[in-house]
Amino acid sequence: MPAARPPEKATTLDALRRAAASCTGCDLYKRATQTVFGEGPPRASIMLVGEQPGNEEDLAGRPFVGPAGRLLDKALVQAGLDRRQIYVTNIVKPFKWKATEGGKPRIHEKPSRGEVEACRPWFDKELWLVQPKVLVCLGATAAAAIFGPAVRVGTARGRALSSPQGIRTFVTVHPSAILRMRGDAERAAGMRRFVADLRRAGSAARRGR
Ligand code: SF4
Protein backbone atom coordinates (compact mmCIF):
# COMPACT_ATOMS: atom_id res chain seq x y z
CA MET A 1 0.00 0.00 0.00
CA PRO A 2 1.32 3.51 -0.75
CA ALA A 3 2.03 5.65 2.29
CA ALA A 4 2.03 9.22 3.48
CA ARG A 5 5.19 11.13 2.68
CA PRO A 6 5.54 14.11 5.00
CA PRO A 7 7.73 16.71 3.30
CA GLU A 8 11.19 16.88 4.83
CA LYS A 9 11.06 20.66 4.89
CA ALA A 10 7.97 20.58 7.13
CA THR A 11 9.80 21.33 10.37
CA THR A 12 6.90 22.83 12.30
CA LEU A 13 3.56 21.34 13.30
CA ASP A 14 1.72 24.00 11.31
CA ALA A 15 3.65 23.12 8.15
CA LEU A 16 3.04 19.44 8.79
CA ARG A 17 -0.68 20.06 9.35
CA ARG A 18 -0.92 21.97 6.07
CA ALA A 19 0.86 19.19 4.17
CA ALA A 20 -1.31 16.46 5.73
CA ALA A 21 -4.47 18.32 4.69
CA SER A 22 -3.87 17.34 1.07
CA CYS A 23 -2.45 13.85 1.67
CA THR A 24 -3.54 11.16 -0.79
CA GLY A 25 -1.17 8.53 0.56
CA CYS A 26 -3.88 5.89 0.78
CA ASP A 27 -7.57 5.59 -0.10
CA LEU A 28 -8.96 6.77 3.25
CA TYR A 29 -8.92 10.44 2.26
CA LYS A 30 -11.58 9.78 -0.40
CA ARG A 31 -14.49 9.32 2.02
CA ALA A 32 -13.43 11.58 4.86
CA THR A 33 -14.46 15.21 5.13
CA GLN A 34 -10.93 16.25 6.00
CA THR A 35 -7.64 15.17 7.55
CA VAL A 36 -7.91 15.56 11.31
CA PHE A 37 -4.44 16.48 12.50
CA GLY A 38 -3.24 16.57 16.10
CA GLU A 39 -3.48 19.68 18.24
CA GLY A 40 -1.87 21.08 21.34
CA PRO A 41 1.26 22.93 22.46
CA PRO A 42 4.22 22.28 20.14
CA ARG A 43 6.40 21.28 23.13
CA ALA A 44 3.79 19.54 25.26
CA SER A 45 5.23 17.22 27.90
CA ILE A 46 2.40 14.71 27.38
CA MET A 47 1.13 13.37 24.06
CA LEU A 48 -2.04 11.30 23.86
CA VAL A 49 -2.50 9.17 20.76
CA GLY A 50 -5.73 7.42 19.79
CA GLU A 51 -6.81 5.37 16.80
CA GLN A 52 -8.60 7.69 14.39
CA PRO A 53 -11.11 10.56 14.47
CA GLY A 54 -14.82 9.82 14.74
CA ASN A 55 -17.87 11.34 13.09
CA GLU A 56 -17.85 14.62 15.04
CA GLU A 57 -14.09 15.01 14.72
CA ASP A 58 -14.35 14.47 10.97
CA LEU A 59 -16.88 17.30 10.70
CA ALA A 60 -15.09 19.65 13.13
CA GLY A 61 -11.55 18.92 11.90
CA ARG A 62 -10.32 18.52 15.49
CA PRO A 63 -9.33 15.38 17.43
CA PHE A 64 -11.30 14.08 20.43
CA VAL A 65 -14.23 16.51 20.33
CA GLY A 66 -17.01 13.87 20.05
CA PRO A 67 -18.47 11.68 22.81
CA ALA A 68 -15.17 9.90 23.51
CA GLY A 69 -13.38 13.26 23.57
CA ARG A 70 -15.85 14.65 26.09
CA LEU A 71 -15.26 11.63 28.30
CA LEU A 72 -11.50 12.11 27.89
CA ASP A 73 -11.87 15.75 28.95
CA LYS A 74 -13.68 14.70 32.13
CA ALA A 75 -11.06 12.06 32.90
CA LEU A 76 -8.22 14.55 32.39
CA VAL A 77 -9.85 16.98 34.83
CA GLN A 78 -10.26 14.20 37.39
CA ALA A 79 -6.61 13.24 36.89
CA GLY A 80 -5.54 16.82 37.56
CA LEU A 81 -4.40 17.41 34.00
CA ASP A 82 -5.13 20.37 31.73
CA ARG A 83 -5.96 19.36 28.15
CA ARG A 84 -4.69 22.74 26.93
CA GLN A 85 -1.20 21.63 28.02
CA ILE A 86 -1.41 18.26 26.24
CA TYR A 87 -0.84 17.33 22.60
CA VAL A 88 -3.71 15.12 21.39
CA THR A 89 -3.59 13.18 18.15
CA ASN A 90 -4.45 9.93 16.35
CA ILE A 91 -2.39 7.32 14.54
CA VAL A 92 -4.73 7.51 11.53
CA LYS A 93 -5.73 11.02 10.50
CA PRO A 94 -9.05 10.68 8.63
CA PHE A 95 -12.33 9.07 9.74
CA LYS A 96 -12.84 5.59 8.32
CA TRP A 97 -16.53 4.79 8.39
CA LYS A 98 -19.26 2.61 6.99
CA ALA A 99 -22.76 3.65 6.10
CA THR A 100 -25.84 2.53 7.97
CA GLU A 101 -29.31 2.08 6.63
CA GLY A 102 -31.98 4.73 7.05
CA GLY A 103 -29.71 7.76 7.09
CA LYS A 104 -28.36 7.03 10.58
CA PRO A 105 -24.94 8.40 11.61
CA ARG A 106 -21.84 7.05 9.95
CA ILE A 107 -20.36 4.15 11.91
CA HIS A 108 -16.70 3.93 12.86
CA GLU A 109 -14.78 1.23 11.02
CA LYS A 110 -11.46 0.04 12.37
CA PRO A 111 -8.52 0.92 10.10
CA SER A 112 -6.55 -2.00 8.70
CA ARG A 113 -2.94 -2.57 9.67
CA GLY A 114 -1.94 -1.44 6.17
CA GLU A 115 -3.84 1.83 6.60
CA VAL A 116 -2.22 2.41 9.98
CA GLU A 117 1.21 1.85 8.46
CA ALA A 118 0.37 4.11 5.50
CA CYS A 119 -0.65 6.98 7.76
CA ARG A 120 1.81 6.70 10.61
CA PRO A 121 4.60 8.79 8.99
CA TRP A 122 2.49 11.82 10.00
CA PHE A 123 2.38 10.64 13.59
CA ASP A 124 6.08 9.77 13.59
CA LYS A 125 6.89 13.29 12.51
CA GLU A 126 4.51 14.81 15.07
CA LEU A 127 6.25 12.78 17.75
CA TRP A 128 9.66 13.88 16.52
CA LEU A 129 8.64 17.55 16.52
CA VAL A 130 6.83 17.60 19.89
CA GLN A 131 9.27 15.30 21.71
CA PRO A 132 6.96 14.73 24.67
CA LYS A 133 8.34 13.40 27.93
CA VAL A 134 5.43 10.98 28.14
CA LEU A 135 3.35 9.25 25.48
CA VAL A 136 -0.04 7.69 26.27
CA CYS A 137 -1.52 5.14 23.86
CA LEU A 138 -5.32 5.26 24.02
CA GLY A 139 -6.46 1.81 22.95
CA ALA A 140 -5.19 -1.21 21.08
CA THR A 141 -4.62 0.37 17.65
CA ALA A 142 -2.34 3.07 19.04
CA ALA A 143 -0.56 0.58 21.30
CA ALA A 144 0.01 -1.82 18.39
CA ALA A 145 1.35 1.00 16.22
CA ILE A 146 3.97 1.79 18.87
CA PHE A 147 4.84 -1.66 20.25
CA GLY A 148 3.78 -4.05 17.48
CA PRO A 149 0.72 -6.27 17.00
CA ALA A 150 1.56 -8.61 19.89
CA VAL A 151 0.97 -5.97 22.55
CA ARG A 152 -2.18 -6.35 24.66
CA VAL A 153 -3.75 -3.40 26.45
CA GLY A 154 -4.74 -5.62 29.38
CA THR A 155 -1.18 -6.69 30.13
CA ALA A 156 0.64 -3.50 29.11
CA ARG A 157 -1.67 -1.28 31.15
CA GLY A 158 -0.52 0.19 34.46
CA ARG A 159 3.20 -0.05 33.74
CA ALA A 160 5.69 2.56 32.60
CA LEU A 161 7.07 1.27 29.30
CA SER A 162 9.68 2.64 26.94
CA SER A 163 8.70 3.22 23.31
CA PRO A 164 11.13 2.25 20.53
CA GLN A 165 11.95 5.98 20.36
CA GLY A 166 12.96 5.88 24.05
CA ILE A 167 9.92 7.82 25.30
CA ARG A 168 8.26 6.86 28.59
CA THR A 169 4.97 5.36 27.41
CA PHE A 170 1.77 4.25 29.07
CA VAL A 171 -0.93 2.11 27.50
CA THR A 172 -4.56 2.45 28.49
CA VAL A 173 -7.99 1.98 26.96
CA HIS A 174 -9.55 4.24 24.36
CA PRO A 175 -12.23 6.38 26.05
CA SER A 176 -14.82 4.97 23.62
CA ALA A 177 -14.34 1.60 25.37
CA ILE A 178 -15.69 3.16 28.58
CA LEU A 179 -18.67 4.57 26.70
CA ARG A 180 -19.47 1.07 25.45
CA MET A 181 -19.45 -0.47 28.94
CA ARG A 182 -22.85 -1.65 30.13
CA GLY A 183 -24.23 -0.46 33.40
CA ASP A 184 -23.36 2.47 35.63
CA ALA A 185 -21.19 0.46 38.02
CA GLU A 186 -19.00 -0.98 35.29
CA ARG A 187 -18.67 2.39 33.60
CA ALA A 188 -17.76 4.11 36.87
CA ALA A 189 -15.10 1.48 37.58
CA GLY A 190 -13.77 1.83 34.04
CA MET A 191 -13.58 5.58 34.45
CA ARG A 192 -11.73 5.30 37.78
CA ARG A 193 -9.13 3.03 36.24
CA PHE A 194 -8.76 5.28 33.20
CA VAL A 195 -8.29 8.33 35.44
CA ALA A 196 -5.66 6.43 37.45
CA ASP A 197 -3.78 5.64 34.21
CA LEU A 198 -3.83 9.30 33.18
CA ARG A 199 -2.74 10.38 36.65
CA ARG A 200 0.22 7.98 36.45
CA ALA A 201 1.21 9.51 33.10
CA GLY A 202 0.90 13.01 34.57
CA SER A 203 3.16 12.10 37.49
CA ALA A 204 5.76 10.70 35.11
CA ALA A 205 5.65 13.87 33.02
CA ARG A 206 6.15 16.02 36.11
CA ARG A 207 9.15 13.88 37.12
CA GLY A 208 10.48 14.29 33.58
CA ARG A 209 10.35 10.60 32.73
S1 SF4 B 1 -5.12 7.99 5.93
FE1 SF4 B 1 -3.20 9.05 6.23
S2 SF4 B 1 -1.93 8.27 4.54
FE2 SF4 B 1 -4.06 7.85 4.00
S3 SF4 B 1 -4.68 9.64 2.80
FE3 SF4 B 1 -5.27 10.03 4.91
S4 SF4 B 1 -3.59 11.22 5.80
FE4 SF4 B 1 -2.84 10.24 3.91
mmCIF file of C-alpha atoms and ligand atoms in Angstrom:
data_model
loop_
_atom_site.group_PDB
_atom_site.id
_atom_site.type_symbol
_atom_site.label_atom_id
_atom_site.label_comp_id
_atom_site.label_asym_id
_atom_site.label_seq_id
_atom_site.Cartn_x
_atom_site.Cartn_y
_atom_site.Cartn_z
ATOM 1 C CA MET A 1 0.000 0.000 0.000
ATOM 2 C CA PRO A 2 1.321 3.508 -0.748
ATOM 3 C CA ALA A 3 2.032 5.648 2.285
ATOM 4 C CA ALA A 4 2.034 9.221 3.477
ATOM 5 C CA ARG A 5 5.187 11.135 2.678
ATOM 6 C CA PRO A 6 5.542 14.112 5.002
ATOM 7 C CA PRO A 7 7.731 16.707 3.302
ATOM 8 C CA GLU A 8 11.194 16.882 4.835
ATOM 9 C CA LYS A 9 11.064 20.656 4.888
ATOM 10 C CA ALA A 10 7.972 20.585 7.133
ATOM 11 C CA THR A 11 9.797 21.326 10.366
ATOM 12 C CA THR A 12 6.897 22.825 12.296
ATOM 13 C CA LEU A 13 3.558 21.336 13.300
ATOM 14 C CA ASP A 14 1.716 23.996 11.309
ATOM 15 C CA ALA A 15 3.655 23.120 8.154
ATOM 16 C CA LEU A 16 3.042 19.443 8.787
ATOM 17 C CA ARG A 17 -0.680 20.057 9.353
ATOM 18 C CA ARG A 18 -0.923 21.969 6.071
ATOM 19 C CA ALA A 19 0.859 19.193 4.174
ATOM 20 C CA ALA A 20 -1.305 16.461 5.731
ATOM 21 C CA ALA A 21 -4.467 18.320 4.693
ATOM 22 C CA SER A 22 -3.870 17.338 1.075
ATOM 23 C CA CYS A 23 -2.452 13.853 1.667
ATOM 24 C CA THR A 24 -3.540 11.162 -0.792
ATOM 25 C CA GLY A 25 -1.166 8.532 0.560
ATOM 26 C CA CYS A 26 -3.880 5.888 0.784
ATOM 27 C CA ASP A 27 -7.568 5.592 -0.097
ATOM 28 C CA LEU A 28 -8.957 6.769 3.247
ATOM 29 C CA TYR A 29 -8.923 10.441 2.260
ATOM 30 C CA LYS A 30 -11.583 9.780 -0.401
ATOM 31 C CA ARG A 31 -14.488 9.317 2.023
ATOM 32 C CA ALA A 32 -13.425 11.580 4.864
ATOM 33 C CA THR A 33 -14.457 15.212 5.134
ATOM 34 C CA GLN A 34 -10.926 16.250 6.001
ATOM 35 C CA THR A 35 -7.636 15.173 7.546
ATOM 36 C CA VAL A 36 -7.912 15.561 11.311
ATOM 37 C CA PHE A 37 -4.444 16.480 12.496
ATOM 38 C CA GLY A 38 -3.242 16.568 16.105
ATOM 39 C CA GLU A 39 -3.478 19.681 18.238
ATOM 40 C CA GLY A 40 -1.866 21.083 21.343
ATOM 41 C CA PRO A 41 1.260 22.928 22.457
ATOM 42 C CA PRO A 42 4.219 22.279 20.141
ATOM 43 C CA ARG A 43 6.401 21.276 23.127
ATOM 44 C CA ALA A 44 3.792 19.541 25.263
ATOM 45 C CA SER A 45 5.230 17.219 27.897
ATOM 46 C CA ILE A 46 2.398 14.710 27.378
ATOM 47 C CA MET A 47 1.134 13.370 24.060
ATOM 48 C CA LEU A 48 -2.043 11.297 23.855
ATOM 49 C CA VAL A 49 -2.500 9.168 20.759
ATOM 50 C CA GLY A 50 -5.729 7.422 19.789
ATOM 51 C CA GLU A 51 -6.812 5.369 16.799
ATOM 52 C CA GLN A 52 -8.598 7.694 14.395
ATOM 53 C CA PRO A 53 -11.115 10.562 14.469
ATOM 54 C CA GLY A 54 -14.820 9.822 14.735
ATOM 55 C CA ASN A 55 -17.874 11.339 13.092
ATOM 56 C CA GLU A 56 -17.849 14.620 15.039
ATOM 57 C CA GLU A 57 -14.092 15.006 14.721
ATOM 58 C CA ASP A 58 -14.350 14.468 10.973
ATOM 59 C CA LEU A 59 -16.878 17.296 10.700
ATOM 60 C CA ALA A 60 -15.091 19.648 13.125
ATOM 61 C CA GLY A 61 -11.551 18.924 11.898
ATOM 62 C CA ARG A 62 -10.319 18.515 15.488
ATOM 63 C CA PRO A 63 -9.326 15.376 17.425
ATOM 64 C CA PHE A 64 -11.302 14.082 20.431
ATOM 65 C CA VAL A 65 -14.234 16.507 20.333
ATOM 66 C CA GLY A 66 -17.005 13.874 20.052
ATOM 67 C CA PRO A 67 -18.471 11.678 22.813
ATOM 68 C CA ALA A 68 -15.168 9.903 23.508
ATOM 69 C CA GLY A 69 -13.383 13.259 23.572
ATOM 70 C CA ARG A 70 -15.852 14.646 26.091
ATOM 71 C CA LEU A 71 -15.261 11.625 28.302
ATOM 72 C CA LEU A 72 -11.502 12.114 27.892
ATOM 73 C CA ASP A 73 -11.870 15.748 28.947
ATOM 74 C CA LYS A 74 -13.679 14.704 32.134
ATOM 75 C CA ALA A 75 -11.059 12.065 32.897
ATOM 76 C CA LEU A 76 -8.223 14.553 32.394
ATOM 77 C CA VAL A 77 -9.846 16.981 34.831
ATOM 78 C CA GLN A 78 -10.264 14.199 37.388
ATOM 79 C CA ALA A 79 -6.608 13.242 36.890
ATOM 80 C CA GLY A 80 -5.542 16.825 37.565
ATOM 81 C CA LEU A 81 -4.400 17.406 33.997
ATOM 82 C CA ASP A 82 -5.132 20.369 31.733
ATOM 83 C CA ARG A 83 -5.962 19.364 28.153
ATOM 84 C CA ARG A 84 -4.686 22.738 26.933
ATOM 85 C CA GLN A 85 -1.204 21.626 28.022
ATOM 86 C CA ILE A 86 -1.408 18.261 26.238
ATOM 87 C CA TYR A 87 -0.841 17.328 22.601
ATOM 88 C CA VAL A 88 -3.713 15.118 21.392
ATOM 89 C CA THR A 89 -3.594 13.178 18.151
ATOM 90 C CA ASN A 90 -4.455 9.930 16.352
ATOM 91 C CA ILE A 91 -2.388 7.324 14.541
ATOM 92 C CA VAL A 92 -4.728 7.508 11.532
ATOM 93 C CA LYS A 93 -5.734 11.015 10.498
ATOM 94 C CA PRO A 94 -9.048 10.676 8.629
ATOM 95 C CA PHE A 95 -12.328 9.074 9.741
ATOM 96 C CA LYS A 96 -12.842 5.590 8.318
ATOM 97 C CA TRP A 97 -16.525 4.788 8.389
ATOM 98 C CA LYS A 98 -19.256 2.610 6.995
ATOM 99 C CA ALA A 99 -22.758 3.652 6.097
ATOM 100 C CA THR A 100 -25.839 2.526 7.966
ATOM 101 C CA GLU A 101 -29.313 2.082 6.631
ATOM 102 C CA GLY A 102 -31.980 4.732 7.051
ATOM 103 C CA GLY A 103 -29.707 7.758 7.095
ATOM 104 C CA LYS A 104 -28.360 7.026 10.579
ATOM 105 C CA PRO A 105 -24.940 8.400 11.608
ATOM 106 C CA ARG A 106 -21.841 7.046 9.947
ATOM 107 C CA ILE A 107 -20.364 4.152 11.909
ATOM 108 C CA HIS A 108 -16.698 3.928 12.855
ATOM 109 C CA GLU A 109 -14.780 1.228 11.017
ATOM 110 C CA LYS A 110 -11.456 0.039 12.367
ATOM 111 C CA PRO A 111 -8.521 0.924 10.101
ATOM 112 C CA SER A 112 -6.546 -2.003 8.702
ATOM 113 C CA ARG A 113 -2.945 -2.572 9.671
ATOM 114 C CA GLY A 114 -1.941 -1.441 6.172
ATOM 115 C CA GLU A 115 -3.842 1.829 6.600
ATOM 116 C CA VAL A 116 -2.220 2.405 9.983
ATOM 117 C CA GLU A 117 1.207 1.854 8.457
ATOM 118 C CA ALA A 118 0.370 4.108 5.500
ATOM 119 C CA CYS A 119 -0.650 6.979 7.761
ATOM 120 C CA ARG A 120 1.809 6.695 10.610
ATOM 121 C CA PRO A 121 4.596 8.790 8.995
ATOM 122 C CA TRP A 122 2.490 11.823 9.997
ATOM 123 C CA PHE A 123 2.382 10.644 13.594
ATOM 124 C CA ASP A 124 6.078 9.766 13.587
ATOM 125 C CA LYS A 125 6.888 13.290 12.506
ATOM 126 C CA GLU A 126 4.512 14.811 15.068
ATOM 127 C CA LEU A 127 6.253 12.776 17.755
ATOM 128 C CA TRP A 128 9.659 13.880 16.519
ATOM 129 C CA LEU A 129 8.641 17.547 16.522
ATOM 130 C CA VAL A 130 6.827 17.602 19.888
ATOM 131 C CA GLN A 131 9.272 15.299 21.711
ATOM 132 C CA PRO A 132 6.962 14.728 24.671
ATOM 133 C CA LYS A 133 8.341 13.395 27.930
ATOM 134 C CA VAL A 134 5.426 10.978 28.143
ATOM 135 C CA LEU A 135 3.351 9.253 25.480
ATOM 136 C CA VAL A 136 -0.040 7.686 26.273
ATOM 137 C CA CYS A 137 -1.522 5.141 23.862
ATOM 138 C CA LEU A 138 -5.315 5.257 24.019
ATOM 139 C CA GLY A 139 -6.463 1.808 22.951
ATOM 140 C CA ALA A 140 -5.190 -1.212 21.077
ATOM 141 C CA THR A 141 -4.624 0.370 17.655
ATOM 142 C CA ALA A 142 -2.340 3.067 19.038
ATOM 143 C CA ALA A 143 -0.556 0.575 21.301
ATOM 144 C CA ALA A 144 0.011 -1.824 18.390
ATOM 145 C CA ALA A 145 1.351 1.004 16.224
ATOM 146 C CA ILE A 146 3.965 1.791 18.866
ATOM 147 C CA PHE A 147 4.835 -1.658 20.248
ATOM 148 C CA GLY A 148 3.779 -4.047 17.479
ATOM 149 C CA PRO A 149 0.720 -6.269 17.001
ATOM 150 C CA ALA A 150 1.564 -8.612 19.890
ATOM 151 C CA VAL A 151 0.974 -5.969 22.553
ATOM 152 C CA ARG A 152 -2.180 -6.351 24.658
ATOM 153 C CA VAL A 153 -3.750 -3.399 26.445
ATOM 154 C CA GLY A 154 -4.742 -5.623 29.377
ATOM 155 C CA THR A 155 -1.179 -6.689 30.135
ATOM 156 C CA ALA A 156 0.643 -3.500 29.112
ATOM 157 C CA ARG A 157 -1.667 -1.283 31.146
ATOM 158 C CA GLY A 158 -0.522 0.192 34.456
ATOM 159 C CA ARG A 159 3.200 -0.046 33.735
ATOM 160 C CA ALA A 160 5.685 2.558 32.595
ATOM 161 C CA LEU A 161 7.068 1.274 29.295
ATOM 162 C CA SER A 162 9.682 2.640 26.938
ATOM 163 C CA SER A 163 8.700 3.218 23.310
ATOM 164 C CA PRO A 164 11.127 2.252 20.525
ATOM 165 C CA GLN A 165 11.947 5.978 20.362
ATOM 166 C CA GLY A 166 12.956 5.877 24.050
ATOM 167 C CA ILE A 167 9.924 7.821 25.301
ATOM 168 C CA ARG A 168 8.257 6.862 28.589
ATOM 169 C CA THR A 169 4.972 5.362 27.410
ATOM 170 C CA PHE A 170 1.769 4.246 29.070
ATOM 171 C CA VAL A 171 -0.926 2.111 27.504
ATOM 172 C CA THR A 172 -4.556 2.450 28.490
ATOM 173 C CA VAL A 173 -7.990 1.981 26.963
ATOM 174 C CA HIS A 174 -9.550 4.243 24.363
ATOM 175 C CA PRO A 175 -12.228 6.377 26.051
ATOM 176 C CA SER A 176 -14.819 4.970 23.621
ATOM 177 C CA ALA A 177 -14.341 1.601 25.369
ATOM 178 C CA ILE A 178 -15.693 3.156 28.578
ATOM 179 C CA LEU A 179 -18.667 4.572 26.695
ATOM 180 C CA ARG A 180 -19.468 1.069 25.454
ATOM 181 C CA MET A 181 -19.451 -0.472 28.942
ATOM 182 C CA ARG A 182 -22.847 -1.651 30.129
ATOM 183 C CA GLY A 183 -24.233 -0.465 33.396
ATOM 184 C CA ASP A 184 -23.357 2.465 35.625
ATOM 185 C CA ALA A 185 -21.185 0.457 38.023
ATOM 186 C CA GLU A 186 -18.996 -0.981 35.288
ATOM 187 C CA ARG A 187 -18.674 2.393 33.596
ATOM 188 C CA ALA A 188 -17.765 4.106 36.869
ATOM 189 C CA ALA A 189 -15.097 1.478 37.585
ATOM 190 C CA GLY A 190 -13.771 1.832 34.038
ATOM 191 C CA MET A 191 -13.580 5.577 34.454
ATOM 192 C CA ARG A 192 -11.733 5.303 37.784
ATOM 193 C CA ARG A 193 -9.135 3.029 36.238
ATOM 194 C CA PHE A 194 -8.760 5.285 33.198
ATOM 195 C CA VAL A 195 -8.286 8.327 35.442
ATOM 196 C CA ALA A 196 -5.659 6.426 37.447
ATOM 197 C CA ASP A 197 -3.780 5.636 34.212
ATOM 198 C CA LEU A 198 -3.832 9.299 33.180
ATOM 199 C CA ARG A 199 -2.737 10.383 36.649
ATOM 200 C CA ARG A 200 0.219 7.975 36.445
ATOM 201 C CA ALA A 201 1.209 9.514 33.102
ATOM 202 C CA GLY A 202 0.897 13.009 34.575
ATOM 203 C CA SER A 203 3.164 12.102 37.489
ATOM 204 C CA ALA A 204 5.765 10.698 35.111
ATOM 205 C CA ALA A 205 5.651 13.866 33.020
ATOM 206 C CA ARG A 206 6.153 16.016 36.113
ATOM 207 C CA ARG A 207 9.149 13.885 37.121
ATOM 208 C CA GLY A 208 10.477 14.286 33.581
ATOM 209 C CA ARG A 209 10.352 10.598 32.734
HETATM 210 S S1 SF4 B 1 -5.117 7.988 5.934
HETATM 211 FE FE1 SF4 B 1 -3.204 9.047 6.231
HETATM 212 S S2 SF4 B 1 -1.932 8.271 4.542
HETATM 213 FE FE2 SF4 B 1 -4.062 7.848 4.004
HETATM 214 S S3 SF4 B 1 -4.678 9.638 2.800
HETATM 215 FE FE3 SF4 B 1 -5.266 10.026 4.914
HETATM 216 S S4 SF4 B 1 -3.587 11.220 5.802
HETATM 217 FE FE4 SF4 B 1 -2.841 10.243 3.913
#
